Coordinates of C-alpha atoms and ligand atoms in Angstrom, one line a residue:
X1 CA 6.1 43.1 3.9
X2 CA 8.1 46.1 5.7
X3 CA 11.1 43.9 6.6
X4 CA 11.1 43.1 2.8
X5 CA 11.4 46.7 1.9
X6 CA 14.3 47.3 4.5
X7 CA 16.1 44.4 2.9
X8 CA 15.5 46.1 -0.5
X9 CA 16.8 49.3 1.0
X10 CA 19.8 47.8 2.0
X11 CA 20.5 46.1 -1.4
X12 CA 19.9 49.6 -2.9
X13 CA 22.3 51.2 -0.7
X14 CA 24.9 48.7 -1.7
X15 CA 24.3 49.1 -5.3
X16 CA 24.4 52.8 -5.2
X17 CA 27.7 52.7 -3.3
X18 CA 29.2 51.2 -6.4
X19 CA 28.6 54.3 -8.3
X20 CA 31.6 56.5 -7.7
X21 CA 34.1 58.8 -9.5
X22 CA 37.0 57.4 -7.5
X23 CA 37.4 53.6 -8.1
X24 CA 37.8 51.7 -4.8
X25 CA 36.1 54.3 -2.6
X26 CA 32.7 56.3 -2.8
X27 CA 32.9 59.7 -4.1
X28 CA 30.0 61.4 -5.9
X29 CA 30.4 65.2 -6.4
X30 CA 28.1 67.9 -7.7
X31 CA 27.2 67.4 -11.5
X32 CA 29.8 64.7 -12.2
X33 CA 29.3 61.7 -14.4
X34 CA 29.0 59.5 -11.3
X35 CA 26.1 61.7 -9.9
X36 CA 24.2 61.3 -13.4
X37 CA 24.5 57.6 -13.0
X38 CA 23.4 57.7 -9.6
X39 CA 20.4 59.7 -10.6
X40 CA 19.6 57.0 -13.4
X41 CA 19.8 54.2 -10.9
X42 CA 17.9 55.9 -8.1
X43 CA 15.5 57.0 -10.8
X44 CA 14.7 53.6 -12.1
X45 CA 13.7 52.5 -8.6
X46 CA 11.5 55.8 -8.0
X47 CA 9.7 54.8 -11.6
X48 CA 9.3 51.2 -10.2
X49 CA 7.7 52.7 -7.1
X50 CA 5.2 54.4 -9.6
X51 CA 6.5 57.8 -9.2
X52 CA 6.9 60.4 -12.1
X53 CA 10.6 61.1 -12.4
X54 CA 12.6 64.0 -13.6
X55 CA 15.9 65.6 -13.0
X56 CA 15.8 69.5 -12.5
X57 CA 18.1 72.1 -13.9
X58 CA 20.2 71.8 -10.6
X59 CA 20.6 68.0 -11.2
X60 CA 18.3 67.1 -8.3
X61 CA 16.4 63.7 -8.9
X62 CA 12.7 64.1 -8.4
X63 CA 10.0 61.6 -8.2
X64 CA 6.5 62.7 -7.8
X65 CA 3.1 61.1 -6.7
X66 CA 0.4 63.2 -7.7
X67 CA -2.7 63.5 -5.5
X68 CA -6.0 62.7 -7.1
X69 CA -7.2 66.1 -5.4
X70 CA -6.8 69.0 -8.0
X71 CA -4.7 71.9 -6.7
X72 CA -3.3 69.8 -3.7
X73 CA -0.1 71.1 -2.2
X74 CA 3.0 69.2 -2.1
X75 CA 4.9 67.4 0.7
X76 CA 8.7 67.0 0.2
X77 CA 10.6 63.8 1.3
X78 CA 14.4 63.0 0.6
X79 CA 17.9 63.8 1.2
X80 CA 21.1 64.0 -0.9
X81 CA 22.9 61.8 -3.4
X82 CA 26.0 63.5 -3.3
X83 CA 28.9 62.4 -1.1
X84 CA 32.1 63.6 0.7
X85 CA 35.4 62.0 -0.5
X86 CA 35.8 58.3 0.7
X87 CA 32.3 58.5 2.0
X88 CA 30.2 56.0 3.8
X89 CA 27.2 54.7 1.9
X90 CA 24.3 55.9 4.0
X91 CA 25.0 59.5 4.4
X92 CA 22.4 61.0 2.1
X93 CA 21.2 57.9 0.2
X94 CA 19.4 56.3 3.3
X95 CA 17.1 59.4 3.3
X96 CA 16.3 58.9 -0.4
X97 CA 15.9 55.2 -0.3
X98 CA 13.7 55.1 2.7
X99 CA 11.4 57.8 1.2
X100 CA 11.0 55.6 -1.8
X101 CA 10.1 52.6 0.2
X102 CA 7.7 54.3 2.4
X103 CA 5.9 55.7 -0.7
X104 CA 6.0 52.4 -2.3
X105 CA 4.4 50.7 0.7
X106 CA 1.5 53.2 0.8
X107 CA 0.8 52.9 -2.8
X108 CA 0.9 49.2 -2.5
X109 CA -1.6 49.7 0.2
X110 CA -3.8 51.7 -2.1
X111 CA -3.5 54.7 0.0
X112 CA -4.8 57.9 -1.5
X113 CA -3.3 61.1 -0.3
X114 CA -4.9 64.6 -0.1
X115 CA -1.6 66.1 -1.2
X116 CA 1.2 65.2 -3.5
X117 CA 4.3 63.8 -2.5
X118 CA 7.7 64.5 -4.1
X119 CA 10.8 62.6 -3.3
X120 CA 14.1 64.4 -3.8
X121 CA 17.6 63.3 -4.3
X122 CA 19.5 66.5 -3.8
X123 CA 22.5 67.0 -6.0
X124 CA 24.9 68.9 -3.8
X125 CA 24.4 68.9 0.1
X126 CA 28.1 68.2 0.9
X127 CA 29.6 71.0 -1.2
X128 CA 32.8 69.2 -2.0
X129 CA 33.3 70.6 -5.4
X130 CA 32.8 74.3 -4.6
X131 CA 33.0 74.4 -0.8
X132 CA 29.5 75.9 -1.0
X133 CA 26.8 73.6 0.4
X134 CA 23.0 72.9 -0.5
X135 CA 23.6 74.0 -4.0
X136 CA 20.8 71.7 -5.2
X137 CA 18.3 72.3 -2.5
X138 CA 18.9 76.2 -2.4
X139 CA 18.2 76.1 -6.2
X140 CA 14.9 74.6 -5.7
X141 CA 14.2 76.8 -2.7
X142 CA 15.2 79.7 -4.9
X143 CA 17.5 81.1 -2.3
X144 CA 21.1 80.9 -4.4
X145 CA 22.9 84.1 -4.1
X146 CA 25.0 86.1 -6.7
X147 CA 28.0 84.9 -4.8
X148 CA 26.9 81.3 -5.3
X149 CA 26.4 81.6 -9.0
X150 CA 29.7 83.6 -9.4
X151 CA 31.6 80.5 -7.8
X152 CA 30.0 77.8 -10.1
X153 CA 30.2 76.9 -13.8
X154 CA 26.6 75.6 -13.9
X155 CA 24.8 78.8 -13.5
X156 CA 21.7 77.3 -15.1
X157 CA 21.0 75.7 -11.9
X158 CA 19.1 79.0 -10.9
X159 CA 16.3 78.0 -13.3
X160 CA 15.4 75.0 -10.9
X161 CA 13.7 77.5 -8.5
X162 CA 10.1 76.1 -7.7
X163 CA 7.2 78.1 -6.6
X164 CA 7.5 78.3 -3.0
X165 CA 3.9 78.3 -2.1
X166 CA 3.8 74.7 -3.7
X167 CA 5.1 72.9 -0.6
X168 CA 3.8 72.6 2.8
X169 CA 6.6 70.8 4.4
X170 CA 9.8 68.8 4.1
X171 CA 10.8 65.6 6.1
X172 CA 14.3 63.9 6.0
X173 CA 15.5 60.7 7.2
X174 CA 19.3 60.7 7.9
X175 CA 21.8 58.8 9.8
X176 CA 22.5 60.5 13.2
X177 CA 26.2 60.9 12.4
X178 CA 26.9 60.7 16.1
X179 CA 26.8 58.2 18.9
X180 CA 23.7 59.2 21.0
X181 CA 21.2 56.8 19.5
X182 CA 23.6 54.0 19.9
X183 CA 24.5 55.0 23.5
X184 CA 20.8 55.2 24.5
X185 CA 20.0 51.8 22.4
X186 CA 17.3 53.6 20.6
X187 CA 16.9 53.0 16.6
X188 CA 15.6 56.3 15.7
X189 CA 15.4 59.9 17.2
X190 CA 13.5 63.1 16.4
X191 CA 15.7 66.0 15.4
X192 CA 15.0 69.4 17.3
X193 CA 17.2 71.9 15.5
X194 CA 20.2 71.8 13.0
X195 CA 23.4 73.7 13.9
X196 CA 24.5 76.8 11.9
X197 CA 27.8 76.7 10.2
X198 CA 30.3 79.1 8.9
X199 CA 32.8 77.8 5.9
X200 CA 35.8 79.9 5.3
X201 CA 39.0 80.0 3.2
X202 CA 42.0 81.1 5.0
X203 CA 45.2 82.0 3.3
X204 CA 48.7 82.7 4.7
X205 CA 51.2 84.4 2.3
X206 CA 54.8 84.4 3.4
X207 CA 58.2 84.4 1.2
X208 CA 59.1 81.1 -0.4
X209 CA 62.8 80.3 0.1
X210 CA 65.7 78.0 0.0
X211 CA 65.4 75.3 2.8
X212 CA 69.2 75.1 3.0
X213 CA 70.1 78.9 3.2
X214 CA 67.3 81.0 5.0
X215 CA 68.1 81.1 8.7
X216 CA 65.1 80.0 10.8
X217 CA 64.9 83.6 12.2
X218 CA 64.6 85.2 9.0
X219 CA 61.8 83.2 7.6
X220 CA 58.1 84.0 6.6
X221 CA 57.1 80.4 6.7
X222 CA 53.3 80.4 5.7
X223 CA 53.1 76.7 6.6
X224 CA 54.3 77.3 10.1
X225 CA 51.8 80.2 10.5
X226 CA 48.9 78.0 9.3
X227 CA 50.2 75.3 11.7
X228 CA 50.0 77.7 14.5
X229 CA 46.5 78.7 13.5
X230 CA 45.3 75.2 13.4
X231 CA 46.3 74.6 16.9
X232 CA 44.4 77.8 17.9
X233 CA 41.4 76.5 15.9
X234 CA 41.5 73.2 18.1
X235 CA 41.0 75.4 21.3
X236 CA 38.5 78.0 20.0
X237 CA 35.6 76.5 22.1
X238 CA 33.0 75.6 19.5
X239 CA 33.1 72.7 16.8
X240 CA 35.9 74.0 14.5
X241 CA 37.6 72.1 11.9
X242 CA 40.4 72.7 9.3
X243 CA 39.7 69.8 6.7
X244 CA 41.9 70.7 3.9
X245 CA 45.4 72.3 3.5
X246 CA 47.2 73.2 0.5
X247 CA 50.7 74.3 0.0
X248 CA 51.1 76.1 -3.3
X249 CA 54.3 74.6 -5.2
X250 CA 55.1 72.5 -2.1
X251 CA 58.5 70.8 -2.4
X252 CA 60.9 69.4 0.4
X253 CA 63.4 71.8 -0.1
X254 CA 61.4 75.3 -0.2
X255 CA 60.3 77.0 2.6
X256 CA 56.3 77.3 2.0
X257 CA 55.3 80.8 0.7
X258 CA 51.6 80.2 -0.1
X259 CA 49.2 78.0 2.2
X260 CA 45.4 78.0 2.0
X261 CA 43.2 76.1 4.3
X262 CA 39.4 75.5 4.7
X263 CA 37.8 76.5 8.0
X264 CA 34.5 74.9 9.3
X265 CA 32.8 76.4 12.4
X266 CA 29.5 74.9 13.8
X267 CA 27.4 75.6 16.8
X268 CA 23.6 75.5 17.8
X269 CA 23.9 79.0 18.8
X270 CA 24.6 81.5 16.1
X271 CA 25.9 84.3 18.3
X272 CA 28.5 81.7 19.9
X273 CA 29.5 80.6 16.4
X274 CA 30.0 84.1 14.9
X275 CA 31.9 85.2 17.9
X276 CA 34.2 82.1 17.5
X277 CA 34.7 82.9 13.9
X278 CA 35.7 86.6 14.8
X279 CA 38.1 85.7 17.7
X280 CA 39.8 83.2 15.0
X281 CA 40.0 85.9 12.5
X282 CA 41.9 88.3 15.1
X283 CA 44.1 85.1 16.0
X284 CA 45.0 84.6 12.4
X285 CA 45.8 88.4 11.9
X286 CA 48.2 88.3 15.2
X287 CA 50.0 85.1 13.8
X288 CA 50.3 86.8 10.3
X289 CA 51.6 90.1 11.8
X290 CA 54.2 88.3 14.2
X291 CA 55.4 86.1 11.5
X292 CA 55.5 88.6 8.6
X293 CA 52.8 86.9 6.7
X294 CA 49.9 88.3 4.6
X295 CA 46.3 87.0 5.6
X296 CA 43.4 86.5 3.1
X297 CA 40.2 85.7 5.2
X298 CA 37.3 84.8 3.0
X299 CA 33.8 83.7 4.2
X300 CA 32.7 81.2 1.5
X301 CA 29.2 80.5 3.0
X302 CA 27.3 81.0 6.3
X303 CA 24.1 79.3 7.3
X304 CA 22.1 80.1 10.6
X305 CA 21.0 77.5 12.9
X306 CA 17.4 76.3 12.0
X307 CA 14.8 74.8 14.4
X308 CA 12.7 71.9 13.1
X309 CA 8.9 72.6 12.9
X310 CA 7.0 71.7 16.1
X311 CA 4.0 70.4 14.5
X312 CA 5.9 68.0 12.1
X313 CA 8.2 67.0 15.0
X314 CA 5.3 66.3 17.1
X315 CA 3.9 63.9 14.3
X316 CA 7.3 62.2 14.2
X317 CA 7.3 61.7 17.9
X318 CA 3.8 60.2 17.9
X319 CA 4.9 57.9 15.0
X320 CA 7.8 56.8 17.0
X321 CA 5.7 56.3 20.3
X322 CA 3.0 54.4 18.5
X323 CA 5.9 52.0 17.6
X324 CA 6.4 51.3 21.3
X325 CA 9.7 53.1 21.0
X326 CA 11.3 55.7 23.4
X327 CA 11.1 59.2 21.8
X328 CA 14.4 60.9 22.0
X329 CA 14.9 64.2 20.7
X330 CA 18.3 65.6 19.9
X331 CA 19.9 68.4 17.8
X332 CA 21.9 67.9 14.6
X333 CA 25.4 69.2 14.6
X334 CA 25.7 68.3 11.0
X335 CA 24.1 70.3 8.1
X336 CA 21.2 68.8 6.0
X337 CA 19.2 69.9 2.9
X338 CA 16.5 70.6 5.7
X339 CA 18.3 73.8 6.4
X340 CA 17.9 74.9 2.8
X341 CA 14.2 74.0 2.7
X342 CA 13.4 75.7 6.0
X343 CA 13.5 79.0 3.8
X344 CA 10.3 78.0 2.1
X345 CA 8.7 75.5 4.2
X346 CA 8.3 73.7 7.7
X347 CA 11.1 71.0 8.0
X348 CA 11.6 67.9 10.2
X349 CA 14.1 65.3 10.4
X350 CA 14.3 61.6 11.8
X351 CA 17.8 60.4 12.6
X352 CA 18.7 56.8 12.3
X353 CA 21.1 55.1 14.6
X354 CA 24.4 54.3 12.8
X355 CA 27.4 52.1 14.3
X356 CA 29.9 53.9 16.5
X357 CA 28.0 57.3 15.3
X358 CA 30.6 57.0 12.5
X359 CA 30.1 59.1 9.3
X360 CA 32.0 60.7 6.5
X361 CA 34.1 57.5 6.6
X362 CA 33.5 54.2 4.8
X363 CA 32.9 52.4 8.0
X364 CA 29.5 54.0 8.1
X365 CA 26.9 51.2 9.0
X366 CA 23.3 50.8 9.8
X367 CA 21.4 47.7 10.9
X368 CA 18.4 46.4 8.7
X369 CA 16.3 46.2 11.8
X370 CA 16.8 50.2 12.2
X371 CA 16.2 50.8 8.3
X372 CA 12.8 48.8 8.8
X373 CA 12.0 51.1 11.7
X374 CA 12.8 54.2 9.7
X375 CA 10.5 53.3 6.8
X376 CA 7.7 52.2 9.2
X377 CA 7.9 55.6 10.9
X378 CA 8.1 57.6 7.7
X379 CA 5.0 55.8 6.3
X380 CA 3.1 56.4 9.7
X381 CA 4.3 60.0 9.5
X382 CA 2.8 60.4 5.8
X383 CA -0.4 58.9 7.0
X384 CA -0.7 61.0 10.0
X385 CA 0.1 64.1 7.8
X386 CA -2.8 63.0 5.6
X387 CA -5.4 63.0 8.5
X388 CA -4.5 66.6 9.4
X389 CA -2.7 68.0 6.2
Ligands
HGY401 O1 28.9 69.1 6.6 C1 27.9 68.8 7.1 O2 27.5 69.0 8.2 C2 27.0 67.9 6.0 O3 27.7 66.5 6.2 N1 27.1 68.5 4.9
MN402 MN1 24.1 64.1 4.9
MN403 MN1 27.6 64.5 5.0

């Protein structure tokens, strides 16, 4: 039975991977037609599992299993259905599809829960379209800011806010996106905390000029300044990445006058992360001053590190141990919708081993036997929760 559902999860992962806005690679970004098609496909699987399905105003896909107990609280399961560009097929979808399968298994066994369960496919965890992240989960949590809404077209997403007292927890299954579980030869791990992150936009503004006539010593080359800054990012002491760079009006015979780049800084320790961001800002100012450039330094979004809930994490650990598996606890360097949900309820995560720890890459891969363990542990987790909600 359970291996059957693991095989179904893998088939569904493959089917969902075919839904993309960029033929030949997997890309699904917030509120795109591809995301609507993904919601339709996954929504059909939720319906087949006996869930009540709807899409909220923030384009989150919701599948609900109502308890027979009146006034019952709700436990949320799920992950995100949007992707980065040229993504792997597991980052996000694995968490939504294992949740559907775990619910399907329990319902087939005739389990009656003292609480409602809602499986969510969040609409924008990656933040590719607007460089903000967690738009869908923060809309549901009611934590969107005026700055978020100013940055997006779909302002109606703010009406997706739910009554925060409705939920008593959120659990997310997600690929580890790192090498630890594979190195330790363990299929799943229990997450202790999720790193904080700062997302910024940095612009160097110089003087565009003729590549053939302006002497090197008289240039204010924005791209050379950005390049010097990127090397400083590499040495800043925390996890820091320049993932995107744009040269305005770039041409081979024009000295770049306007360059913008994204900066992503992470750390489990918030003060260390904030100190690194500050130090990089000073570095950027010094580079700009020395090269006669102007600097625009814009904080796009900042989320603090989030500890996973001790009780829920303990339940996950017991479920892993009862399967005869070693219980490995590890932090997450990647962000997850659990960060947004932590504003309104306790959260927990279960990591699943992925080949080579590779993610945000079409080579992302998960073994069916590990999918099976994830579905089993998640189903056990829900049952244990039911014993002491
Ligand atoms: O960026 C992250 O950590 C996540 O993949 N959105
Ligand atoms: Mn993810
Ligand atoms: Mn991701």
